[in-house]
Coordinates of C-alpha atoms in Angstrom, one line a residue:
Chain A
X1 CA -8.1 18.9 -31.0
X2 CA -7.3 19.5 -27.4
X3 CA -8.9 16.2 -26.4
X4 CA -6.9 14.4 -29.1
X5 CA -3.6 15.8 -27.8
X6 CA -4.5 14.6 -24.4
X7 CA -5.2 11.2 -25.6
X8 CA -1.9 11.1 -27.4
X9 CA -0.1 12.1 -24.2
X10 CA -1.8 9.5 -22.1
X11 CA -1.1 6.8 -24.6
X12 CA 2.5 7.7 -24.6
X13 CA 2.7 7.5 -20.9
X14 CA 1.2 4.1 -20.9
X15 CA 3.7 2.9 -23.4
X16 CA 6.6 4.2 -21.4
X17 CA 5.3 2.6 -18.2
X18 CA 5.0 -0.6 -20.1
X19 CA 8.6 -0.4 -21.2
X20 CA 9.8 0.4 -17.7
X21 CA 7.9 -2.6 -16.5
X22 CA 9.4 -4.9 -19.2
X23 CA 12.9 -3.5 -18.6
X24 CA 12.9 -4.2 -15.0
X25 CA 11.2 -7.5 -14.7
X26 CA 11.6 -9.0 -18.1
X27 CA 8.0 -10.3 -17.7
X28 CA 4.7 -9.5 -19.3
X29 CA 2.2 -7.2 -17.7
X30 CA 0.5 -8.7 -14.7
X31 CA -3.2 -9.2 -15.0
X32 CA -5.7 -8.2 -12.3
X33 CA -8.8 -10.4 -12.0
X34 CA -11.9 -9.4 -10.1
X35 CA -14.0 -12.1 -8.5
X36 CA -17.3 -11.4 -6.8
X37 CA -17.4 -13.5 -3.7
X38 CA -20.8 -12.4 -2.3
X39 CA -23.6 -10.6 -4.2
X40 CA -26.5 -8.7 -2.8
X41 CA -30.0 -10.2 -2.5
X42 CA -31.3 -6.7 -3.2
X43 CA -29.6 -6.5 -6.6
X44 CA -31.9 -5.0 -9.3
X45 CA -32.6 -7.2 -12.3
X46 CA -31.6 -5.6 -15.6
X47 CA -31.5 -7.0 -19.2
X48 CA -28.4 -5.9 -21.1
X49 CA -28.7 -7.1 -24.7
X50 CA -25.3 -7.8 -26.4
X51 CA -24.7 -4.7 -28.5
X52 CA -25.0 -5.2 -32.2
X53 CA -21.8 -4.9 -34.3
X54 CA -21.9 -5.7 -38.0
X55 CA -18.3 -5.2 -38.8
X56 CA -16.2 -8.0 -40.2
X57 CA -13.6 -8.0 -37.5
X58 CA -14.2 -8.5 -33.9
X59 CA -14.0 -5.3 -31.8
X60 CA -11.1 -4.9 -29.4
X61 CA -13.5 -4.5 -26.5
X62 CA -16.8 -6.3 -26.0
X63 CA -18.6 -3.1 -24.9
X64 CA -21.9 -4.6 -23.5
X65 CA -20.0 -7.2 -21.6
X66 CA -17.9 -4.6 -19.9
X67 CA -21.1 -2.6 -19.0
X68 CA -22.7 -5.8 -17.6
X69 CA -19.6 -6.7 -15.6
X70 CA -19.4 -3.1 -14.2
X71 CA -23.0 -3.1 -13.1
X72 CA -22.9 -6.5 -11.6
X73 CA -19.6 -5.8 -9.8
X74 CA -21.4 -2.9 -8.0
X75 CA -23.7 -5.4 -6.4
X76 CA -26.6 -3.2 -7.2
X77 CA -27.6 -5.1 -10.4
X78 CA -28.1 -8.6 -11.5
X79 CA -28.0 -9.0 -15.3
X80 CA -30.3 -11.4 -17.2
X81 CA -28.3 -14.3 -18.7
X82 CA -28.1 -14.1 -22.5
X83 CA -29.6 -17.5 -23.1
X84 CA -32.8 -16.4 -21.2
X85 CA -33.4 -13.5 -23.6
X86 CA -36.4 -14.1 -25.9
X87 CA -35.1 -11.5 -28.4
X88 CA -32.0 -9.4 -28.9
X89 CA -33.1 -6.0 -30.1
X90 CA -30.4 -3.4 -30.8
X91 CA -32.7 -0.3 -30.9
X92 CA -35.9 0.9 -29.2
X93 CA -38.0 0.6 -32.3
X94 CA -37.6 -3.2 -32.3
X95 CA -38.6 -3.9 -28.7
X96 CA -41.4 -6.2 -27.9
X97 CA -42.2 -5.0 -24.3
X98 CA -44.2 -8.1 -23.4
X99 CA -41.0 -10.2 -23.8
X100 CA -39.2 -8.3 -21.1
X101 CA -42.3 -7.9 -18.8
X102 CA -42.7 -11.7 -18.9
X103 CA -39.1 -12.0 -17.7
X104 CA -39.8 -9.4 -15.0
X105 CA -37.0 -7.1 -16.2
X106 CA -37.7 -3.5 -15.0
X107 CA -34.9 -2.1 -17.1
X108 CA -33.5 -2.9 -20.5
X109 CA -30.3 -1.7 -22.1
X110 CA -29.8 -2.1 -25.9
X111 CA -27.1 -0.8 -28.1
X112 CA -25.4 -0.8 -31.4
X113 CA -21.8 -0.1 -32.5
X114 CA -21.3 1.5 -35.9
X115 CA -18.1 2.1 -37.8
X116 CA -17.7 5.8 -38.6
X117 CA -14.3 5.6 -40.4
X118 CA -10.9 4.0 -40.0
X119 CA -10.6 2.9 -36.4
X120 CA -13.5 5.1 -35.4
X121 CA -16.8 4.0 -33.9
X122 CA -20.1 5.3 -32.6
X123 CA -21.7 3.5 -29.7
X124 CA -25.5 4.1 -29.6
X125 CA -27.2 3.0 -26.4
X126 CA -30.7 3.3 -25.1
X127 CA -32.0 2.5 -21.6
X128 CA -35.7 1.7 -21.1
X129 CA -38.2 1.5 -18.3
X130 CA -39.9 -1.7 -19.4
X131 CA -43.0 -1.4 -17.4
X132 CA -43.8 2.1 -18.7
X133 CA -42.4 1.4 -22.2
X134 CA -40.4 4.6 -21.9
X135 CA -36.9 5.5 -22.9
X136 CA -34.8 6.8 -19.9
X137 CA -31.5 7.4 -21.7
X138 CA -30.3 7.6 -25.2
X139 CA -26.7 8.4 -26.2
X140 CA -24.4 8.1 -29.1
X141 CA -20.7 8.1 -28.0
X142 CA -17.9 8.6 -30.4
X143 CA -15.0 6.2 -29.7
X144 CA -11.8 4.8 -31.1
X145 CA -10.4 1.3 -30.7
X146 CA -8.5 2.6 -27.7
X147 CA -11.3 4.3 -26.0
X148 CA -14.1 1.7 -26.5
X149 CA -13.4 0.4 -23.0
X150 CA -13.6 3.8 -21.5
X151 CA -16.8 4.4 -23.3
X152 CA -18.2 1.2 -21.9
X153 CA -17.5 2.4 -18.4
X154 CA -19.2 5.7 -19.2
X155 CA -22.3 3.8 -20.3
X156 CA -22.2 1.9 -17.1
X157 CA -21.9 5.2 -15.1
X158 CA -24.9 6.6 -16.9
X159 CA -27.1 3.6 -16.4
X160 CA -26.0 3.3 -12.7
X161 CA -26.9 6.9 -12.0
X162 CA -30.1 6.9 -13.9
X163 CA -31.5 3.9 -12.0
X164 CA -29.9 4.3 -8.5
X165 CA -29.7 8.1 -8.3
X166 CA -26.0 7.7 -7.3
X167 CA -23.1 8.7 -9.5
X168 CA -21.3 5.7 -11.0
X169 CA -17.6 5.2 -10.3
X170 CA -16.8 2.8 -13.1
X171 CA -14.6 5.3 -14.9
X172 CA -12.3 5.8 -11.9
X173 CA -9.0 4.2 -11.1
X174 CA -7.3 2.5 -8.2
X175 CA -3.7 2.8 -7.0
X176 CA -2.0 0.1 -5.0
X177 CA 1.4 -1.3 -4.0
X178 CA 2.6 -4.6 -5.2
X179 CA 5.6 -6.4 -3.7
X180 CA 7.6 -9.3 -5.1
X181 CA 9.7 -10.9 -2.4
X182 CA 12.6 -13.1 -3.5
X183 CA 14.2 -13.1 0.0
X184 CA 14.1 -11.1 3.2
X185 CA 16.7 -8.8 1.7
X186 CA 15.6 -8.8 -1.9
X187 CA 12.3 -7.3 -2.8
X188 CA 10.7 -5.1 -5.5
X189 CA 8.0 -2.6 -4.5
X190 CA 5.8 -1.2 -7.3
X191 CA 3.3 1.6 -7.1
X192 CA 0.7 0.7 -9.6
X193 CA -2.4 2.3 -11.1
X194 CA -5.2 0.3 -12.8
X195 CA -8.7 1.0 -14.0
X196 CA -11.4 0.5 -11.2
X197 CA -12.2 -2.9 -12.8
X198 CA -8.6 -4.0 -12.4
X199 CA -7.9 -3.6 -16.2
X200 CA -4.6 -2.4 -17.5
X201 CA -2.5 -2.3 -14.3
X202 CA 0.7 -0.3 -14.9
X203 CA 3.7 0.5 -12.7
X204 CA 4.2 4.1 -11.9
X205 CA 7.1 3.9 -9.4
X206 CA 9.4 0.9 -8.8
X207 CA 11.9 0.6 -6.0
X208 CA 14.0 -2.0 -4.1
X209 CA 12.9 -0.1 -0.9
X210 CA 9.4 -0.1 0.6
X211 CA 6.6 2.1 -0.8
X212 CA 3.4 2.6 1.1
X213 CA 0.4 4.8 1.7
X214 CA -0.4 6.0 -1.8
X215 CA -3.0 8.8 -1.9
X216 CA -4.6 10.6 -4.8
X217 CA -4.6 14.3 -5.3
X218 CA -8.2 15.5 -5.8
X219 CA -7.6 16.3 -9.5
X220 CA -6.5 12.7 -10.2
X221 CA -3.2 13.9 -11.6
X222 CA -0.8 13.0 -8.8
X223 CA -0.2 10.3 -6.2
X224 CA 1.5 11.1 -3.0
X225 CA 3.2 8.2 -1.2
X226 CA 5.8 7.2 1.3
X227 CA 9.1 5.9 -0.1
X228 CA 12.1 4.5 1.7
X229 CA 14.4 5.0 -1.3
X230 CA 16.8 7.1 1.0
X231 CA 16.5 4.5 3.7
X232 CA 14.0 6.5 5.7
X233 CA 10.3 7.3 5.3
X234 CA 9.8 10.3 3.1
X235 CA 6.8 11.6 1.2
X236 CA 7.0 11.9 -2.5
X237 CA 4.5 12.7 -5.3
X238 CA 4.4 11.4 -8.8
X239 CA 2.7 13.1 -11.7
X240 CA 0.7 10.3 -13.4
X241 CA 0.9 12.0 -16.8
X242 CA 4.6 12.6 -17.0
X243 CA 5.9 10.1 -14.5
X244 CA 7.9 12.9 -12.8
X245 CA 8.6 12.5 -9.1
X246 CA 9.0 15.2 -6.5
X247 CA 9.9 15.0 -2.8
X248 CA 7.2 16.7 -0.7
X249 CA 8.6 16.0 2.8
X250 CA 11.9 14.8 4.0
X251 CA 12.3 16.0 7.6
X252 CA 14.3 14.0 10.1
X253 CA 12.4 11.1 11.4
X254 CA 9.2 9.7 9.9
X255 CA 7.5 11.5 7.0
X256 CA 4.4 9.4 6.6
X257 CA 0.6 9.0 6.0
X258 CA 0.1 11.7 3.4
X259 CA -3.5 12.9 2.7
X260 CA -4.5 15.7 0.3
X261 CA -7.2 18.1 1.5
X262 CA -10.4 18.0 -0.7
X263 CA -9.3 21.2 -2.5
X264 CA -5.8 19.8 -3.0
X265 CA -4.2 22.9 -1.5
X266 CA -2.9 21.1 1.6
X267 CA -1.3 17.9 2.5
X268 CA -1.8 16.3 6.0
X269 CA 1.0 14.0 7.2
X270 CA 2.4 12.4 10.2
X271 CA 5.9 13.7 11.0
X272 CA 8.1 12.7 13.9
X273 CA 10.6 15.6 13.5
X274 CA 9.9 16.8 17.0
X275 CA 10.0 13.4 18.7
X276 CA 6.8 11.5 18.6
X277 CA 4.8 11.4 15.4
X278 CA 2.2 14.2 15.2
X279 CA -0.2 15.4 12.6
X280 CA 1.0 18.3 10.5
X281 CA -0.6 20.1 7.5
X282 CA 1.7 21.3 4.7
X283 CA 0.4 24.2 2.5
X284 CA 1.2 23.1 -1.0
X285 CA 1.6 26.6 -2.3
X286 CA 3.4 28.5 0.4
X287 CA 5.2 25.3 1.7
X288 CA 4.3 26.4 5.2
X289 CA 4.0 23.6 7.8
X290 CA 1.5 23.7 10.6
X291 CA 1.5 21.3 13.5
X292 CA -2.0 20.2 14.4
X293 CA -1.5 17.7 17.2
X294 CA 0.9 17.8 20.1
X295 CA 0.9 14.3 21.7
X296 CA 3.4 12.3 23.6
X297 CA 2.1 9.1 21.9
X298 CA 1.8 8.0 18.3
X299 CA -0.5 10.3 16.3
X300 CA -0.8 9.3 12.6
X301 CA -3.0 8.3 9.7
X302 CA -4.8 11.7 9.1
X303 CA -7.9 11.6 6.9
X304 CA -9.8 14.7 5.8
X305 CA -13.5 15.1 6.1
X306 CA -15.1 15.8 2.8
X307 CA -15.7 19.5 3.7
X308 CA -12.0 19.9 4.6
X309 CA -12.8 21.2 8.1
X310 CA -11.9 18.1 10.1
X311 CA -9.0 15.7 10.3
X312 CA -9.6 12.2 11.6
X313 CA -6.5 10.4 12.8
X314 CA -5.2 7.6 14.9
X315 CA -3.8 8.3 18.3
X316 CA -2.2 5.9 20.8
X317 CA -2.7 8.3 23.7
X318 CA -4.8 5.8 25.7
X319 CA -2.3 3.0 25.2
X320 CA -4.0 1.5 22.2
X321 CA -4.9 3.1 18.9
X322 CA -8.3 4.9 18.6
X323 CA -9.7 7.4 16.2
X324 CA -9.8 11.1 17.1
X325 CA -11.1 14.2 15.3
X326 CA -9.5 17.6 15.3
X327 CA -10.2 20.8 13.4
X328 CA -7.9 21.1 10.3
X329 CA -6.8 24.4 11.7
X330 CA -5.8 22.9 15.0
X331 CA -7.5 22.8 18.4
X332 CA -8.7 20.3 20.9
X333 CA -9.0 16.7 19.7
X334 CA -12.1 14.7 20.3
X335 CA -12.2 10.9 20.5
X336 CA -14.5 9.4 17.9
X337 CA -14.1 5.6 18.3
X338 CA -15.0 3.8 21.5
X339 CA -15.7 0.3 20.1
X340 CA -13.2 -2.2 21.3
X341 CA -9.5 -1.8 22.0
X342 CA -8.2 -1.1 18.5
X343 CA -9.4 1.3 15.8
X344 CA -7.1 2.8 13.3
X345 CA -6.6 4.1 9.8
X346 CA -9.8 6.1 9.4
X347 CA -11.3 7.0 6.1
X348 CA -14.1 9.5 5.9
X349 CA -16.9 8.8 3.4
X350 CA -17.4 11.3 0.6
X351 CA -20.8 12.3 2.0
X352 CA -19.3 12.9 5.4
X353 CA -21.7 10.6 7.1
X354 CA -19.5 7.5 7.7
X355 CA -16.1 6.8 9.0
X356 CA -14.4 3.5 7.8
X357 CA -11.6 2.1 10.0
X358 CA -9.6 -0.9 10.8
X359 CA -11.1 -2.5 13.9
X360 CA -9.5 -5.4 15.8
X361 CA -11.1 -7.9 18.1
X362 CA -9.1 -10.7 19.6
X363 CA -6.3 -10.3 17.2
X364 CA -8.4 -10.2 14.1
X365 CA -8.3 -7.0 12.0
X366 CA -11.4 -6.1 10.1
X367 CA -12.9 -3.2 8.2
X368 CA -15.7 -1.5 10.2
X369 CA -17.8 1.6 9.5
X370 CA -19.1 4.0 12.0
X371 CA -22.2 6.2 11.2
X372 CA -21.1 9.6 12.6
X373 CA -24.7 10.7 13.1
X374 CA -26.3 7.6 14.7
X375 CA -23.1 6.1 16.1
X376 CA -24.1 2.8 14.6
X377 CA -20.9 0.7 14.3
X378 CA -20.8 -2.1 11.8
X379 CA -18.0 -4.6 11.1
X380 CA -18.1 -5.4 7.4
X381 CA -15.4 -7.9 6.8
X382 CA -14.1 -11.2 8.3
X383 CA -10.4 -10.5 8.8
X384 CA -8.0 -11.6 10.1
X385 CA -5.7 -9.2 8.2
X386 CA -7.9 -6.5 6.7
X387 CA -6.5 -3.0 6.4
X388 CA -6.2 0.3 4.4
X389 CA -9.9 1.0 3.8
X390 CA -10.5 3.4 0.9
X391 CA -13.9 4.7 -0.2
X392 CA -15.0 4.7 -3.8
X393 CA -15.6 8.4 -4.8
X394 CA -19.4 7.7 -4.8
X395 CA -19.2 6.3 -1.3
X396 CA -20.9 3.0 -2.2
X397 CA -17.9 0.6 -1.9
X398 CA -14.9 0.3 0.3
X399 CA -11.7 -1.1 -1.2
X400 CA -9.3 -2.7 1.3
X401 CA -6.3 -4.9 1.6
X402 CA -6.6 -8.5 2.9
X403 CA -4.7 -11.8 2.7
X404 CA -5.6 -14.9 0.9
X405 CA -3.4 -18.0 0.9
X406 CA -0.5 -16.1 2.5
X407 CA -0.6 -13.5 -0.3
X408 CA -1.8 -9.9 -0.1
X409 CA -4.9 -9.3 -2.3
X410 CA -7.3 -6.4 -2.6
X411 CA -11.0 -6.8 -1.8
X412 CA -14.0 -4.5 -1.9
X413 CA -17.1 -4.5 0.2
X414 CA -20.3 -2.5 -0.2
X415 CA -21.2 -0.1 2.6
X416 CA -24.1 -2.3 3.6
X417 CA -21.8 -5.4 3.7
X418 CA -23.9 -7.2 1.2
X419 CA -21.5 -7.3 -1.7
X420 CA -18.0 -8.6 -1.5
X421 CA -15.4 -9.0 -4.2
X422 CA -11.7 -9.9 -4.5
X423 CA -9.1 -8.4 -6.9
X424 CA -6.4 -10.9 -7.7
X425 CA -3.2 -9.9 -9.4
X426 CA -1.3 -12.7 -11.0
X427 CA 2.1 -11.7 -9.5
X428 CA 3.2 -10.5 -6.1
X429 CA 1.5 -9.3 -3.0
X430 CA -0.9 -6.4 -3.4
X431 CA -1.7 -4.0 -0.6
X432 CA -2.3 -0.3 0.2
X433 CA -5.2 0.3 -2.2
X434 CA -6.4 3.9 -2.8
X435 CA -9.5 4.5 -4.9
X436 CA -9.2 7.6 -7.2
X437 CA -11.5 10.6 -7.1
X438 CA -14.0 11.1 -9.9
X439 CA -11.5 13.3 -11.7
X440 CA -9.3 11.1 -13.7
X441 CA -6.7 13.7 -14.7
X442 CA -7.2 12.8 -18.4
Chain B
X1 CA 10.0 -11.9 -29.1
X2 CA 13.7 -12.7 -29.7
X3 CA 14.5 -9.3 -28.5
X4 CA 12.5 -9.7 -25.3
X5 CA 14.1 -13.0 -24.4
X6 CA 17.5 -11.6 -25.1
X7 CA 16.7 -8.7 -22.9
X8 CA 15.5 -11.0 -20.1
X9 CA 18.7 -13.1 -20.5
X10 CA 20.8 -10.0 -20.3
X11 CA 18.9 -8.7 -17.2
X12 CA 19.3 -12.1 -15.6
X13 CA 23.0 -12.0 -16.2
X14 CA 23.3 -8.6 -14.8
X15 CA 21.4 -9.6 -11.7
X16 CA 23.5 -12.8 -11.4
X17 CA 26.7 -10.7 -11.5
X18 CA 25.2 -8.3 -8.9
X19 CA 24.3 -11.2 -6.7
X20 CA 27.8 -12.7 -6.9
X21 CA 29.2 -9.3 -6.1
X22 CA 27.0 -9.1 -3.1
X23 CA 27.9 -12.5 -1.9
X24 CA 31.6 -11.9 -1.7
X25 CA 31.8 -9.6 1.4
X26 CA 29.2 -11.6 3.2
X27 CA 31.2 -14.7 2.7
X28 CA 34.3 -13.0 4.0
X29 CA 32.5 -11.9 7.1
X30 CA 31.0 -15.3 8.0
X31 CA 34.1 -17.2 7.0
X32 CA 36.3 -14.9 9.0
X33 CA 39.0 -12.6 8.0
X34 CA 42.6 -13.4 8.6
X35 CA 43.6 -13.5 12.2
X36 CA 45.5 -10.2 12.1
X37 CA 42.3 -8.3 11.5
X38 CA 40.6 -9.7 14.6
X39 CA 40.3 -8.3 18.0
X40 CA 42.2 -10.4 20.5
X41 CA 41.9 -9.5 24.2
X42 CA 45.3 -8.6 25.7
X43 CA 45.5 -11.7 27.9
X44 CA 45.2 -13.9 24.9
X45 CA 47.7 -12.4 22.6
X46 CA 50.5 -14.8 21.8
X47 CA 48.5 -18.0 22.5
X48 CA 48.7 -20.6 19.8
X49 CA 45.6 -21.5 17.8
X50 CA 45.3 -24.8 19.6
X51 CA 45.4 -23.2 23.0
X52 CA 42.8 -20.7 21.9
X53 CA 40.6 -23.4 20.5
X54 CA 40.8 -25.3 23.7
X55 CA 39.8 -22.4 25.8
X56 CA 36.2 -21.4 25.0
X57 CA 33.0 -23.1 24.2
X58 CA 33.0 -21.3 20.9
X59 CA 36.5 -22.5 19.9
X60 CA 36.2 -24.5 16.7
X61 CA 32.5 -25.2 17.4
X62 CA 31.2 -22.9 14.7
X63 CA 33.1 -24.8 12.1
X64 CA 35.7 -22.1 11.4
X65 CA 39.3 -23.0 10.8
X66 CA 41.6 -22.8 13.9
X67 CA 43.2 -19.6 12.9
X68 CA 40.0 -17.6 13.5
X69 CA 38.9 -18.9 16.9
X70 CA 39.5 -17.7 20.4
X71 CA 37.7 -17.3 23.6
X72 CA 35.3 -14.6 24.6
X73 CA 36.9 -11.7 26.4
X74 CA 36.4 -11.3 30.1
X75 CA 35.7 -7.7 29.8
X76 CA 32.5 -7.9 27.8
X77 CA 30.1 -6.2 27.7
X78 CA 31.9 -3.2 29.3
X79 CA 35.1 -3.3 27.3
X80 CA 37.1 -0.4 26.0
X81 CA 36.5 -1.8 22.5
X82 CA 39.0 -1.2 19.8
X83 CA 37.6 -0.3 16.4
X84 CA 38.1 -3.7 14.8
X85 CA 36.2 -5.4 17.6
X86 CA 33.1 -5.1 15.3
X87 CA 34.5 -7.9 13.1
X88 CA 35.0 -10.4 15.9
X89 CA 32.3 -13.0 15.4
X90 CA 32.6 -14.1 19.1
X91 CA 32.0 -10.7 20.6
X92 CA 28.7 -9.5 21.9
X93 CA 29.1 -6.9 19.2
X94 CA 28.4 -9.5 16.5
X95 CA 24.8 -9.6 17.9
X96 CA 23.0 -6.8 16.1
X97 CA 19.4 -7.5 16.8
X98 CA 17.0 -7.0 19.7
X99 CA 13.5 -8.2 19.8
X100 CA 10.3 -6.8 21.2
X101 CA 7.0 -7.9 22.6
X102 CA 3.8 -7.3 20.6
X103 CA 2.9 -3.6 20.4
X104 CA 5.7 -2.8 22.8
X105 CA 8.8 -0.5 22.5
X106 CA 10.2 -1.7 25.8
X107 CA 13.8 -3.0 25.6
X108 CA 13.8 -6.5 27.1
X109 CA 16.3 -7.2 29.8
X110 CA 17.8 -10.1 28.0
X111 CA 19.3 -7.7 25.5
X112 CA 21.0 -5.5 28.1
X113 CA 24.5 -7.0 27.7
X114 CA 24.4 -6.8 23.9
X115 CA 23.3 -3.2 24.0
X116 CA 25.7 -2.2 26.7
X117 CA 28.5 -3.7 24.5
X118 CA 27.4 -1.6 21.6
X119 CA 27.1 1.5 23.7
X120 CA 30.6 1.0 25.0
X121 CA 31.9 0.4 21.5
X122 CA 30.3 3.6 20.3
X123 CA 31.7 5.4 23.3
X124 CA 35.2 4.1 22.6
X125 CA 34.9 4.9 18.9
X126 CA 33.2 8.3 18.6
X127 CA 33.9 8.4 14.9
X128 CA 31.8 5.3 14.3
X129 CA 28.1 5.8 13.8
X130 CA 25.3 3.2 13.8
X131 CA 21.8 3.1 12.2
X132 CA 19.1 1.8 14.5
X133 CA 16.4 0.3 12.2
X134 CA 13.1 -0.5 13.9
X135 CA 10.6 -3.0 12.5
X136 CA 7.2 -4.5 13.5
X137 CA 5.3 -7.6 12.7
X138 CA 2.5 -7.4 10.1
X139 CA -0.4 -7.0 12.6
X140 CA -2.0 -3.6 12.8
X141 CA -2.0 -0.8 10.2
X142 CA 1.1 0.1 8.3
X143 CA 1.4 3.7 9.3
X144 CA 0.8 2.9 13.0
X145 CA 3.5 0.3 12.7
X146 CA 5.8 2.7 11.0
X147 CA 5.5 4.9 14.1
X148 CA 5.8 2.0 16.4
X149 CA 9.0 0.8 14.7
X150 CA 10.6 4.2 15.1
X151 CA 9.7 4.2 18.8
X152 CA 11.5 0.8 19.1
X153 CA 14.6 2.2 17.4
X154 CA 14.4 5.3 19.7
X155 CA 14.0 3.1 22.8
X156 CA 17.3 1.3 21.8
X157 CA 18.9 4.7 21.2
X158 CA 17.9 5.8 24.6
X159 CA 19.4 2.7 26.1
X160 CA 22.7 3.1 24.2
X161 CA 23.0 6.8 25.2
X162 CA 22.3 5.8 28.9
X163 CA 25.5 3.7 28.6
X164 CA 27.6 6.3 27.1
X165 CA 27.0 6.2 23.3
X166 CA 27.4 9.7 21.9
X167 CA 24.0 11.0 20.7
X168 CA 25.4 12.0 17.3
X169 CA 26.7 8.5 16.7
X170 CA 23.2 7.0 16.8
X171 CA 20.7 7.5 13.9
X172 CA 17.2 6.2 14.2
X173 CA 15.0 4.9 11.4
X174 CA 11.5 3.2 11.4
X175 CA 10.7 0.7 8.7
X176 CA 7.3 -0.4 10.0
X177 CA 6.2 -3.8 8.9
X178 CA 7.6 -3.4 5.4
X179 CA 10.7 -5.5 5.7
X180 CA 9.9 -8.7 7.6
X181 CA 12.8 -11.1 8.2
X182 CA 10.6 -14.1 8.5
X183 CA 7.8 -14.7 6.1
X184 CA 4.4 -16.1 7.0
X185 CA 1.7 -15.3 9.6
X186 CA 2.8 -17.4 12.5
X187 CA 3.7 -16.3 16.1
X188 CA 7.3 -17.4 15.5
X189 CA 7.5 -15.2 12.4
X190 CA 5.9 -12.3 14.2
X191 CA 8.4 -12.6 17.1
X192 CA 11.3 -12.6 14.7
X193 CA 10.0 -9.5 12.9
X194 CA 9.4 -7.4 15.9
X195 CA 13.0 -6.1 16.1
X196 CA 15.5 -3.3 16.0
X197 CA 18.7 -3.9 14.0
X198 CA 22.0 -2.2 14.6
X199 CA 23.5 -1.4 11.2
X200 CA 27.1 -0.2 11.1
X201 CA 28.2 1.3 7.8
X202 CA 30.1 -1.2 5.8
X203 CA 29.7 -3.8 8.5
X204 CA 26.4 -5.4 7.8
X205 CA 26.6 -8.9 9.2
X206 CA 23.0 -9.5 8.2
X207 CA 22.6 -11.5 11.3

């Protein structure tokens, strides 16, 4: 019952966002398309047999196709083409193991979708270890027409975790800013949220003034972001369920670069209220503000370590931006990046081991990752305008903003640099991506 | 479907009306107001339009009708500016933008005269306030650029105050790289976007 109520609420929100979008632009929903531009040679083969469905009408979601796309998009899997399948079983009892061993498929996913009433379904899936002839997973998921897609992402999450040992992030979401520029004085900025595969982008906040730096609360319920609606940079938060907005910080000067602590109780920001921008931490409950850095240069872009003990941030104290680390309770900062003359916008990986950042060499801005234990520094992307790195909650991929054909697009790269993909929105420039936590607030 | 296209048409009309409404004051500014509104230096009061036009290099050259042209004042940039001087298209005060080098918040010498004029104007008119809006080009991270843009605006404020602008008349805002004037990723566009704009309330020349 509780679950049903929640579903009803989120559906309502979606509808109202859609109306807002139509009301403002008079155009249909924009579509986000994901294109894999480089796949890994280490991808694991897997056979995903199209799920059986015996109903008369086509299902609103092709579940097995969504599962296959999810797994391939991760770069960890390479799915067998349907025409190469010698048989298309829908349940474990009908599998001829030799067929799949001949095709050198170590894993096999089969499934069946059954109608269980008006608009209700059961999605039965089984994952097999082909060489051992053994079932690894077996689930039956209840679903409705509206939740079939979500169910497909859940199946992909389970398969991904079973085979790689790492939690899947296919059920998560991404936030980003899209901009339509009609002239230098006439722009529309939209804060949008979409599924991690780019499906169903919807506008959460729209403004004629700039929006930047969206960041998720750890419970997946809110986005904090910088808005210029009052002609100065202020930090706001929007509740994704109700659409209600709240100003979090509106001091004189810049209120920028918001970042929630991992427990969600604190918000780190860059404030220039006392002159130069410095890092501050706002206690969300007591509203107490604590100044963490005291520099005479630019100090901005705080990012929390996953244990909440450390803040990484950008400082211009040496004349060009570099990454520093400081205790989240304040203290003496320590320089972290020494590679080249420009490193900024750090993002700590969920396991605390890596630090992603924007690294510039000879005017080309690229995404790089520094291993904090070994100091190994790897440049993952080609530039020249890559920025805003954001880790997937499982730490496997980095989402970032780049440019293609003079237009802002989002792209993702695996931590080993082997997998690359582009996310293309049909309208506007997209930028400022932020990958959600596992919690989806639903 | 009908409903949607009707809605779109309606929205379009509203936008069109809004645009027309916005155009009007801009047109007035560039086309010039009547000569009585304009600031005429003392030594030029009483000259005929023809005499005024003949005097300066700007006379008639900008395509305006004869009634709106006159020579630059001798006192600029250190005039005791009257309030309406802001509307004079030939005054240094009509220049509302200064540009910066890459990753720099140093005010370039070439903008000294323009900024001195604005400082003197603000000193002469303590009830007028100005917004200094800093901007950067698209290179570098957005939050760093936000900070850099504020530093640019602050550098301009520092300059204005040095030349007598009252501190309370000058408000500083950083916009980062979010509102480029020139689109594209060329050096020319970057140079145009690395700027600080002086915005007087109700007197936005957009130039």
